[in-house]
Short mmCIF file of C-alpha atoms in Angstrom, two decimals:
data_model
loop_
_atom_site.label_atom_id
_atom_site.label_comp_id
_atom_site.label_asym_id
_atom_site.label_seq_id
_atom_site.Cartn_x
_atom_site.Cartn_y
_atom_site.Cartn_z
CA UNK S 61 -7.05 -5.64 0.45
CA UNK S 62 -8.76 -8.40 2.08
CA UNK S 63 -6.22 -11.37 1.45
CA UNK S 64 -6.53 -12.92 5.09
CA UNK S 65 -10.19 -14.86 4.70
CA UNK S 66 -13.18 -13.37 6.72
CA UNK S 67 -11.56 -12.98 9.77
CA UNK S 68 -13.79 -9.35 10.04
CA UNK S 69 -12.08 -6.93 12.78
CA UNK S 70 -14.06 -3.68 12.14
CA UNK S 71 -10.40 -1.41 12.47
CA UNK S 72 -8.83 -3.57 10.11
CA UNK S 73 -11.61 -3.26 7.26
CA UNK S 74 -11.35 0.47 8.17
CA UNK S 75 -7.88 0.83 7.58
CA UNK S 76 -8.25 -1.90 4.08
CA UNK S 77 -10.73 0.96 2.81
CA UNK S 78 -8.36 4.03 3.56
CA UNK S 79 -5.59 2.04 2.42
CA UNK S 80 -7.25 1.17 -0.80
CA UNK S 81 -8.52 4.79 -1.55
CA UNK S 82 -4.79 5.87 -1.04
CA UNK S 83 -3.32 3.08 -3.39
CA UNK S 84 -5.82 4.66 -6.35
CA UNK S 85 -4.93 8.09 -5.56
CA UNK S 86 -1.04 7.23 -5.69
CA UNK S 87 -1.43 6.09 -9.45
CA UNK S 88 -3.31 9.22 -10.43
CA UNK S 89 -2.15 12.88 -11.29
CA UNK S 90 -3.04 14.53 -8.00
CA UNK S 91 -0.51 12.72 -6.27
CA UNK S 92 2.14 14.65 -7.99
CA UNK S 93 0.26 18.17 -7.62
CA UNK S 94 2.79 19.70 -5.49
CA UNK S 95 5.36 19.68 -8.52
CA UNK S 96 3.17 22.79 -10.24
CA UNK S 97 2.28 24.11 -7.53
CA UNK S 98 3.86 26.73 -4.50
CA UNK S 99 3.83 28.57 -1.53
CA UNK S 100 0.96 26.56 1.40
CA UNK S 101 -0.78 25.16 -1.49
CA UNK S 102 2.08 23.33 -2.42
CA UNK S 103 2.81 22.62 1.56
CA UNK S 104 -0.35 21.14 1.70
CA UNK S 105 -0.07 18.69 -1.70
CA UNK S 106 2.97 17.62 -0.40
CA UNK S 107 1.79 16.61 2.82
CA UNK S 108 -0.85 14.71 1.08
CA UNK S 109 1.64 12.78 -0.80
CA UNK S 110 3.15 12.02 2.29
CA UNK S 111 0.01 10.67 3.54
CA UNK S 112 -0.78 8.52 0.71
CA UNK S 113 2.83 6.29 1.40
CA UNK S 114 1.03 4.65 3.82
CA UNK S 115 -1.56 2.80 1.54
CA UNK S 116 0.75 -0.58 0.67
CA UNK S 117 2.65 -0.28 4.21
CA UNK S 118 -1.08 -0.50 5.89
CA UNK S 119 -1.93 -3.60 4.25
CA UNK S 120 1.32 -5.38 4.69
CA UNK S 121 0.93 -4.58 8.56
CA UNK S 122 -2.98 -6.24 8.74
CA UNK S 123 -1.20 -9.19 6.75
CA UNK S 124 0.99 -9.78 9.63
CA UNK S 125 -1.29 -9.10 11.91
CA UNK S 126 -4.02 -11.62 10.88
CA UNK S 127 -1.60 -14.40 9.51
CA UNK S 128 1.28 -14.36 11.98
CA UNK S 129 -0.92 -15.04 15.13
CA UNK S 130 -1.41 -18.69 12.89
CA UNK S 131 0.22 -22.30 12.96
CA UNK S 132 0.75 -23.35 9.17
CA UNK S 133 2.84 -25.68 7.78
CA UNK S 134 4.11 -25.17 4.40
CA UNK S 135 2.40 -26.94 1.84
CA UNK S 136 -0.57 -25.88 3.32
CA UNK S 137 0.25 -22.22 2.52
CA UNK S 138 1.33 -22.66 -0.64
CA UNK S 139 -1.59 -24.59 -1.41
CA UNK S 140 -4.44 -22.40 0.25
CA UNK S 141 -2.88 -19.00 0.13
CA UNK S 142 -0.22 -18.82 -2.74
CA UNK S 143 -1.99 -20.31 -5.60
CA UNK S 144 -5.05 -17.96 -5.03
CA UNK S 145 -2.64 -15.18 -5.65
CA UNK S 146 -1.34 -16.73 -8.47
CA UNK S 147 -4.54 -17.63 -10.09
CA UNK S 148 -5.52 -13.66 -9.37
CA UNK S 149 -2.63 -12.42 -11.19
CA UNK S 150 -3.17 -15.11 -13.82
CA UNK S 151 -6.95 -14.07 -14.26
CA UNK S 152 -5.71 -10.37 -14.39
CA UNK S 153 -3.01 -10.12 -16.67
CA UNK S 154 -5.07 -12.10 -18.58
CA UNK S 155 -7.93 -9.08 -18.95
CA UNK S 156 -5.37 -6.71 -19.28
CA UNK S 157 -4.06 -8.56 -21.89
CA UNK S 158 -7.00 -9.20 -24.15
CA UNK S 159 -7.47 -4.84 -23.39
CA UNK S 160 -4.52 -4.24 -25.19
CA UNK S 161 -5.47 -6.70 -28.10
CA UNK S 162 -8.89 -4.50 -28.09
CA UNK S 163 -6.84 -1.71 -28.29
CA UNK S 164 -4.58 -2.48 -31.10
CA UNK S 165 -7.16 -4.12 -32.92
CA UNK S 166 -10.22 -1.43 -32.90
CA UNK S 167 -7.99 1.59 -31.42
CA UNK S 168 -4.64 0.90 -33.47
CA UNK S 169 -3.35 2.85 -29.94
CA UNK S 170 -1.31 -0.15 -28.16
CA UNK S 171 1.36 -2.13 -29.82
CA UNK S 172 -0.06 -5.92 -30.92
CA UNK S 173 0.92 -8.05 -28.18
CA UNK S 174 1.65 -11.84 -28.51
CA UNK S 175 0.69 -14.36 -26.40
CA UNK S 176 4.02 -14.86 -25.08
CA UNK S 177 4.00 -11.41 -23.83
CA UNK S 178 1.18 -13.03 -21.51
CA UNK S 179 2.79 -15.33 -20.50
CA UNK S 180 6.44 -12.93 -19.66
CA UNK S 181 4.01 -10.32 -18.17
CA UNK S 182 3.24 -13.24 -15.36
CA UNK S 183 6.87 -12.98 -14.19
CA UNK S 184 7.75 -9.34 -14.65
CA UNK S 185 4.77 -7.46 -15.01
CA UNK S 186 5.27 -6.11 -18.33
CA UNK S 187 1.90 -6.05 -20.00
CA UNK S 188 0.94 -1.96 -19.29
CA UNK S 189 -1.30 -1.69 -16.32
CA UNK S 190 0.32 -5.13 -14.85
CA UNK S 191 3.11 -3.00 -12.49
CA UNK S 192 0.29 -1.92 -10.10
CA UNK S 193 0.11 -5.98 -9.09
CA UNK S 194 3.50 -5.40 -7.84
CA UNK S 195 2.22 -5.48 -4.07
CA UNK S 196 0.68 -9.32 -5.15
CA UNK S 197 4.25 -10.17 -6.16
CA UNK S 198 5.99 -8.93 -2.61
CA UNK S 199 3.35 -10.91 -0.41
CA UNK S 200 3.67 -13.84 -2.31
CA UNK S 201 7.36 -13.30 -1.13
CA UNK S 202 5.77 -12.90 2.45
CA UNK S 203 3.87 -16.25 1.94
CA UNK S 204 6.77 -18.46 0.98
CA UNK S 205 8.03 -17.88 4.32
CA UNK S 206 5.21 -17.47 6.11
CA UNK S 207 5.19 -20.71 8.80
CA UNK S 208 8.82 -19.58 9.01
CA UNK S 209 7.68 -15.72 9.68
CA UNK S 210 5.02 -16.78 12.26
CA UNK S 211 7.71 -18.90 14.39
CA UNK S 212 9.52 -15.57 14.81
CA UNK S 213 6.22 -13.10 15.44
CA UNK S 214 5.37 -15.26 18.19
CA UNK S 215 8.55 -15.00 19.68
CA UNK S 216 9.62 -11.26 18.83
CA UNK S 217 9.84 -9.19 22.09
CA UNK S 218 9.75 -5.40 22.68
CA UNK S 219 13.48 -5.19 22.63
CA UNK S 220 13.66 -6.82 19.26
CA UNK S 221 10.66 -4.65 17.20
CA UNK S 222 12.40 -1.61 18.78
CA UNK S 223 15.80 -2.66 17.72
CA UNK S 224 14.21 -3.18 13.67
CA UNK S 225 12.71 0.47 13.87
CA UNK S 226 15.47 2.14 14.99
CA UNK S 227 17.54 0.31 12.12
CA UNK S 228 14.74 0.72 9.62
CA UNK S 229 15.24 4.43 11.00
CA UNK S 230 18.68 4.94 10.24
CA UNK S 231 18.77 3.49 6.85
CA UNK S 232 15.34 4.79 5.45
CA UNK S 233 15.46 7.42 7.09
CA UNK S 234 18.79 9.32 8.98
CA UNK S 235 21.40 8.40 6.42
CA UNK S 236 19.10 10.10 3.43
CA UNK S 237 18.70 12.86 5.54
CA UNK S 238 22.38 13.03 6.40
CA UNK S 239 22.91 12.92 2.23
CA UNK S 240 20.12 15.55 1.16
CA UNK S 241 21.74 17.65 3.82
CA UNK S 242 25.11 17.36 2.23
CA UNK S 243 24.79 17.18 -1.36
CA UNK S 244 22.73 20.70 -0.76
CA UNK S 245 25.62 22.21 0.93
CA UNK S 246 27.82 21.04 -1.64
CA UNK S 247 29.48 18.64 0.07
CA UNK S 248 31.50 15.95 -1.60
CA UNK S 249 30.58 12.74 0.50
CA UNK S 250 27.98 10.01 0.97
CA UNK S 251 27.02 8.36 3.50
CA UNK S 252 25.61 4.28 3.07
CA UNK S 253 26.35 0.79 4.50
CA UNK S 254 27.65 -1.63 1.76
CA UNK S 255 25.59 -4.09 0.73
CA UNK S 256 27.27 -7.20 2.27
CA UNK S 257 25.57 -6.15 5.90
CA UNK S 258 21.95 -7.13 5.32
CA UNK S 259 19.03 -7.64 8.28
CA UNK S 260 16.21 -8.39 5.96
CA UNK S 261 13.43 -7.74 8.37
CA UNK S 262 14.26 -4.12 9.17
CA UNK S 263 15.34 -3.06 5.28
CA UNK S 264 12.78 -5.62 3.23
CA UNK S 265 9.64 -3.47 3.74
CA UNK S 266 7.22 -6.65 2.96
CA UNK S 267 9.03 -8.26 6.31
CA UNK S 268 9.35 -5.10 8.87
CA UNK S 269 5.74 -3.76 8.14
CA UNK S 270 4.44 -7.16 8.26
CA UNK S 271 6.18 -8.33 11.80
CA UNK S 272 5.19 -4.42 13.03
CA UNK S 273 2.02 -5.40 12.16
CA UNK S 274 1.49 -8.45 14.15
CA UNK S 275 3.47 -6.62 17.39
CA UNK S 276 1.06 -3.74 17.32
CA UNK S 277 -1.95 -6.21 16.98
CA UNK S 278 -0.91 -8.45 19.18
CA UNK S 279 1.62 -7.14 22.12
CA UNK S 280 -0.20 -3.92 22.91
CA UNK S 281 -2.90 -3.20 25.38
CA UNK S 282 -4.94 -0.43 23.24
CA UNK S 283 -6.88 0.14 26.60
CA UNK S 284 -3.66 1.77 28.59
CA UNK S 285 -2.75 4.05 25.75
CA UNK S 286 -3.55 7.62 27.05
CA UNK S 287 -3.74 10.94 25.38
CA UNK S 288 -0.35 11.81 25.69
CA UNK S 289 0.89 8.80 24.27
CA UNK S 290 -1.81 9.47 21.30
CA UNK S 291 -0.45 13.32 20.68
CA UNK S 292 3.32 12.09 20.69
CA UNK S 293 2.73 9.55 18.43
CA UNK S 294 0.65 11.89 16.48
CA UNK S 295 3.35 14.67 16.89
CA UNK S 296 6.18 12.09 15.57
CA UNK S 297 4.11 11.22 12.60
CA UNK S 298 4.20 15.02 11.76
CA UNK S 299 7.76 15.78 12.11
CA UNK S 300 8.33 13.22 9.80
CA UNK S 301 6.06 14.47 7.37
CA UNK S 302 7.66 18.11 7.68
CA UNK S 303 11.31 16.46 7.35
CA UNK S 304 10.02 14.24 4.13
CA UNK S 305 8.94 18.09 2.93
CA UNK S 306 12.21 19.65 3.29
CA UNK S 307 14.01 16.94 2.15
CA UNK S 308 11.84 16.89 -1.05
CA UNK S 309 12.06 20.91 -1.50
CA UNK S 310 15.81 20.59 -1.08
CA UNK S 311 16.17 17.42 -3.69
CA UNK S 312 14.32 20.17 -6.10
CA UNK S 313 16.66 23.14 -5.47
CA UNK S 314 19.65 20.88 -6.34
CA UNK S 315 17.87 18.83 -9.65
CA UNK S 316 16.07 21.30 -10.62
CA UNK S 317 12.71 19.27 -10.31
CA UNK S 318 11.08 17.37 -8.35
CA UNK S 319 10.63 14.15 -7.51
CA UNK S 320 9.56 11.33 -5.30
CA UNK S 321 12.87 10.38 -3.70
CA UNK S 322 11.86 11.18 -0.33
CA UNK S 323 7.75 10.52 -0.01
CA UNK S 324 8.57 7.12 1.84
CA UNK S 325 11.01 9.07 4.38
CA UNK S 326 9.34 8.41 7.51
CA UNK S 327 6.16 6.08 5.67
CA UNK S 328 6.80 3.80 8.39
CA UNK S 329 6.18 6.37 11.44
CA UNK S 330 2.98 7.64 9.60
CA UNK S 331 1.40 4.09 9.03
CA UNK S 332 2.44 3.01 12.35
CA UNK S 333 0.25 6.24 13.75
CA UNK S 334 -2.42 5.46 11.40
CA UNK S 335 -2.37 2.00 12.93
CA UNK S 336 -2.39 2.92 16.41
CA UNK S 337 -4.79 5.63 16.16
CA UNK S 338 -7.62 3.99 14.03
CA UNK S 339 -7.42 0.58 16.11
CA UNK S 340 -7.62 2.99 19.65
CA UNK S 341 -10.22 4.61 18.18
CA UNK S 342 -12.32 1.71 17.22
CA UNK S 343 -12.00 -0.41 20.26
CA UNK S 344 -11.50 1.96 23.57
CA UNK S 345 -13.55 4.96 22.60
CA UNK S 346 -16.14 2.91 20.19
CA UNK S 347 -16.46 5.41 17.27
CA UNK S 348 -18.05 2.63 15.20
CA UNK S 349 -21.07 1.08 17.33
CA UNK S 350 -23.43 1.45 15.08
CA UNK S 351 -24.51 -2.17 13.32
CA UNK S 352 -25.10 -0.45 10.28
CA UNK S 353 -21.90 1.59 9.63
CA UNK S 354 -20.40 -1.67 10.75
CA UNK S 355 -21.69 -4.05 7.95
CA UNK S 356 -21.32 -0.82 5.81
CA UNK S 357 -17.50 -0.55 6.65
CA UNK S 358 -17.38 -4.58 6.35
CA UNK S 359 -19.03 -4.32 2.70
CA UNK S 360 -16.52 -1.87 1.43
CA UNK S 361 -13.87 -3.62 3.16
CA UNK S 362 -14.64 -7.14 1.45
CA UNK S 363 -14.28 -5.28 -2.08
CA UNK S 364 -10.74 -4.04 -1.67
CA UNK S 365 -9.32 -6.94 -3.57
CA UNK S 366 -11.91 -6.33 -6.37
CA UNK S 367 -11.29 -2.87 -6.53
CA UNK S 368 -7.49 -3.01 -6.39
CA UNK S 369 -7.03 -5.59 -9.02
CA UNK S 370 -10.17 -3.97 -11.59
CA UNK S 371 -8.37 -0.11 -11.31
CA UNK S 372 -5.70 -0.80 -13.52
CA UNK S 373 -8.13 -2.66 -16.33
CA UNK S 374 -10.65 0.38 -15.75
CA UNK S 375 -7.75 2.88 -16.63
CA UNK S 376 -6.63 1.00 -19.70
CA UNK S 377 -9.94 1.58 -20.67
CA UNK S 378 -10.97 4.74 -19.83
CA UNK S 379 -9.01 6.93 -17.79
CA UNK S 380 -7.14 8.70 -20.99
CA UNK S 381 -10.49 9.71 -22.55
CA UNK S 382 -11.86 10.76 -18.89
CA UNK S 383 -8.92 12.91 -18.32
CA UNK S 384 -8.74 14.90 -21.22
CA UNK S 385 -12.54 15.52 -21.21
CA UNK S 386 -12.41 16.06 -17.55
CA UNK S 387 -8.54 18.34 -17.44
CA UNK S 388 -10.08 21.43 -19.13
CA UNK S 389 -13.35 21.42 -17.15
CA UNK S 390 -12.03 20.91 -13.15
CA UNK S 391 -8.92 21.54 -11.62
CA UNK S 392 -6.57 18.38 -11.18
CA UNK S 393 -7.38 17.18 -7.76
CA UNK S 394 -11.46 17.22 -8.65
CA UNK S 395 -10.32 15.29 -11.64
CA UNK S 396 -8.45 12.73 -9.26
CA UNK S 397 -11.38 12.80 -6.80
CA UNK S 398 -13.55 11.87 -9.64
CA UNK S 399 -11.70 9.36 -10.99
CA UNK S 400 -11.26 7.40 -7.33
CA UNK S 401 -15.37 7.79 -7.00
CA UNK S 402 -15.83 6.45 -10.07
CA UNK S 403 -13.11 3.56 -9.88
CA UNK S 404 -14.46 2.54 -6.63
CA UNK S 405 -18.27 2.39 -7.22
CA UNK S 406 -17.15 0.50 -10.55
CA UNK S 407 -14.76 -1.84 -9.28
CA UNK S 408 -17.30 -3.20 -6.33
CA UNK S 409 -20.26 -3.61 -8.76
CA UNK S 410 -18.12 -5.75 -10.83
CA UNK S 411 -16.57 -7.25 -7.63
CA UNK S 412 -19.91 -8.22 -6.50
CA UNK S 413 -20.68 -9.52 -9.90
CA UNK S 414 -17.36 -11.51 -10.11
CA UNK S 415 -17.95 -12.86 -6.67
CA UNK S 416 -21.28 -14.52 -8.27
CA UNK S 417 -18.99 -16.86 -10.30
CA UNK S 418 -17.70 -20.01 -8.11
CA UNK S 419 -14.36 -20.36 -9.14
CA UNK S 420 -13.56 -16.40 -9.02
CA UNK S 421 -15.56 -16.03 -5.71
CA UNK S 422 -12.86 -18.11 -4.35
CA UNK S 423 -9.83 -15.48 -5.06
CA UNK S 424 -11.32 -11.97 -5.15
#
């Protein structure tokens, strides 16, 4: 989502448009296909899953990138940056809102809100439709401490980013391994670190990606990465993928269904490949020269916001009455596919109309 101004760096509005696409696919029923599914074709719906963790990561990761490499002071932020998310999620919860009043009112589906629910759903998200702004909530987090944040960027060293992986590593990752591992051998034990030892920027996911972000952008020279280094980052991002499988397949043998306990397992390693990969691809081997896909990929990338914050109000609307015409006709994952074409080519028209108004041009 672009959140950053028009700062336009042609991986970056790459990445915003994959991320995006993945953010509307994780709210939809293919992301959960591998649950009624088995055998390769479940393999394979699983690995998609996997894939799709990296949507919020992504844009957490340009956020630090683009804002961390700055000087603000904080009023400044809070004036510029933070209200404009807070006037978003005012404007939004506020369409959402008046959708449910619709809906009581002609539908007699949704209960009669009040307009103190409004008013609550601003602080925890409670009007239906409202918890997919959740990401808006964690960056505002990011921008309270943002002059703070880019003091520390500047300074972080190679020592330091590796040191917050390889802890981000052994508490997202090793220790739920380690307890998967057990509890499907029967073994009586667990395996955590109390609460009371806390390092906020490698277990606060709004802080690490953002602060990997900035490193990767900033502190590597995308021009000495070979091949090799390509396939073993590429290689690393698959292992992980394969353990988050496992670790999901033996969650279901001991519940008895599954669930999404372990789709974030490694989220970090893939969006950190993603990263890598698209930004190498981009600016040492030029896979985007031509002017046209350029302003294209720039278009799209500009209507993120739009489209992120007009998804939820489109499925309020019309996603119930789309899938159950749709269910019967195509199998799940066209159903998906058609939904995400349809959400996306909606949400930028009315982006683009939006962005005609002066006020609302300012914040989408």
């Amino acid at each position: 989502m672009s959140l950053e101004g028009k700062n336009k760096k042609i991986y970056f509005e790459i990445m915003r448009i994959i991320a995006c696409t993945l953010v509307l696919f994780n709210h939809l029923p293919g992301y959960m296909l591998f649950n009624k599914s088995s055998g390769l074709k479940q393999m394979g719906y699983m690995t998609l899953t996997m894939l799709t963790r990296i949507n919020v990561p992504i844009f957490f990761m340009i956020s630090g990138a683009l804002l961390f490499g700055r000087s603000d002071d904080f009023i400044s932020v809070q004036k510029k940056r933070t209200l404009r998310i807070i006037y978003l999620l005012v404007l939004f919860n506020a369409i959402l809102f008046i959708i449910q009043k619709y809906e009581f009112l002609v539908k007699g589906k949704s209960p009669d809100l009040k307009i103190k629910d409004f008013f609550l759903s601003l602080l925890n998200k409670s009007i239906p439709g409202a918890g997919t702004y959740w990401y808006l909530y964690a960056y505002l987090g990011v921008l309270f401490l943002l002059p703070f944040m880019q003091r520390i960027a500047k300074e972080i060293t190679k020592t330091e980013i590796i040191a917050l992986i390889i802890l981000h590593f052994v508490t997202a990752s090793l220790f739920p391994m380690i307890n998967i591992f057990l509890a499907y051998r029967k073994i009586d034990i667990s395996i955590y670190i109390c609460g009371d030892f806390s390092v906020p920027f490698a277990f606060e996911k709004p802080f690490f990606y953002t602060l990997v972000g900035y490193y990767l952008e900033h502190n590597i020279n995308y021009t000495k990465i070979k091949t090799k280094h390509l396939v073993t980052l590429i290689l690393l991002g698959i292992i992980g993928i394969a353990l988050s499988n496992v670790c999901t397949l033996m969650d279901a043998k001991i519940n008895g269904s599954y669930s999404q306990n372990y789709v974030q397992l490694f989220d970090y390693m893939t969006t950190i490949v993603v990263f890598i990969v698209i930004k190498y691809l981009v600016i040492v081997k030029n896979k985007t020269y031509r002017p046209r896909v350029e302003k294209v990929v720039c278009f799209m990338g500009s209507m993120t916001l739009g489209i992120y914050m007009i998804d939820p109000c489109l499925k309020q609307l019309f996603f119930e009455d789309y899938n159950n015409r749709m269910e019967p006709l195509l199998p799940t994952m066209m159903v998906t596919i058609g939904w995400i074409i349809f959400s996306m080519i909606s949400g930028t028209i009315i982006t683009i109309v939006l962005k005609k108004i002066p006020f609302i041009k300012k914040i989408i």
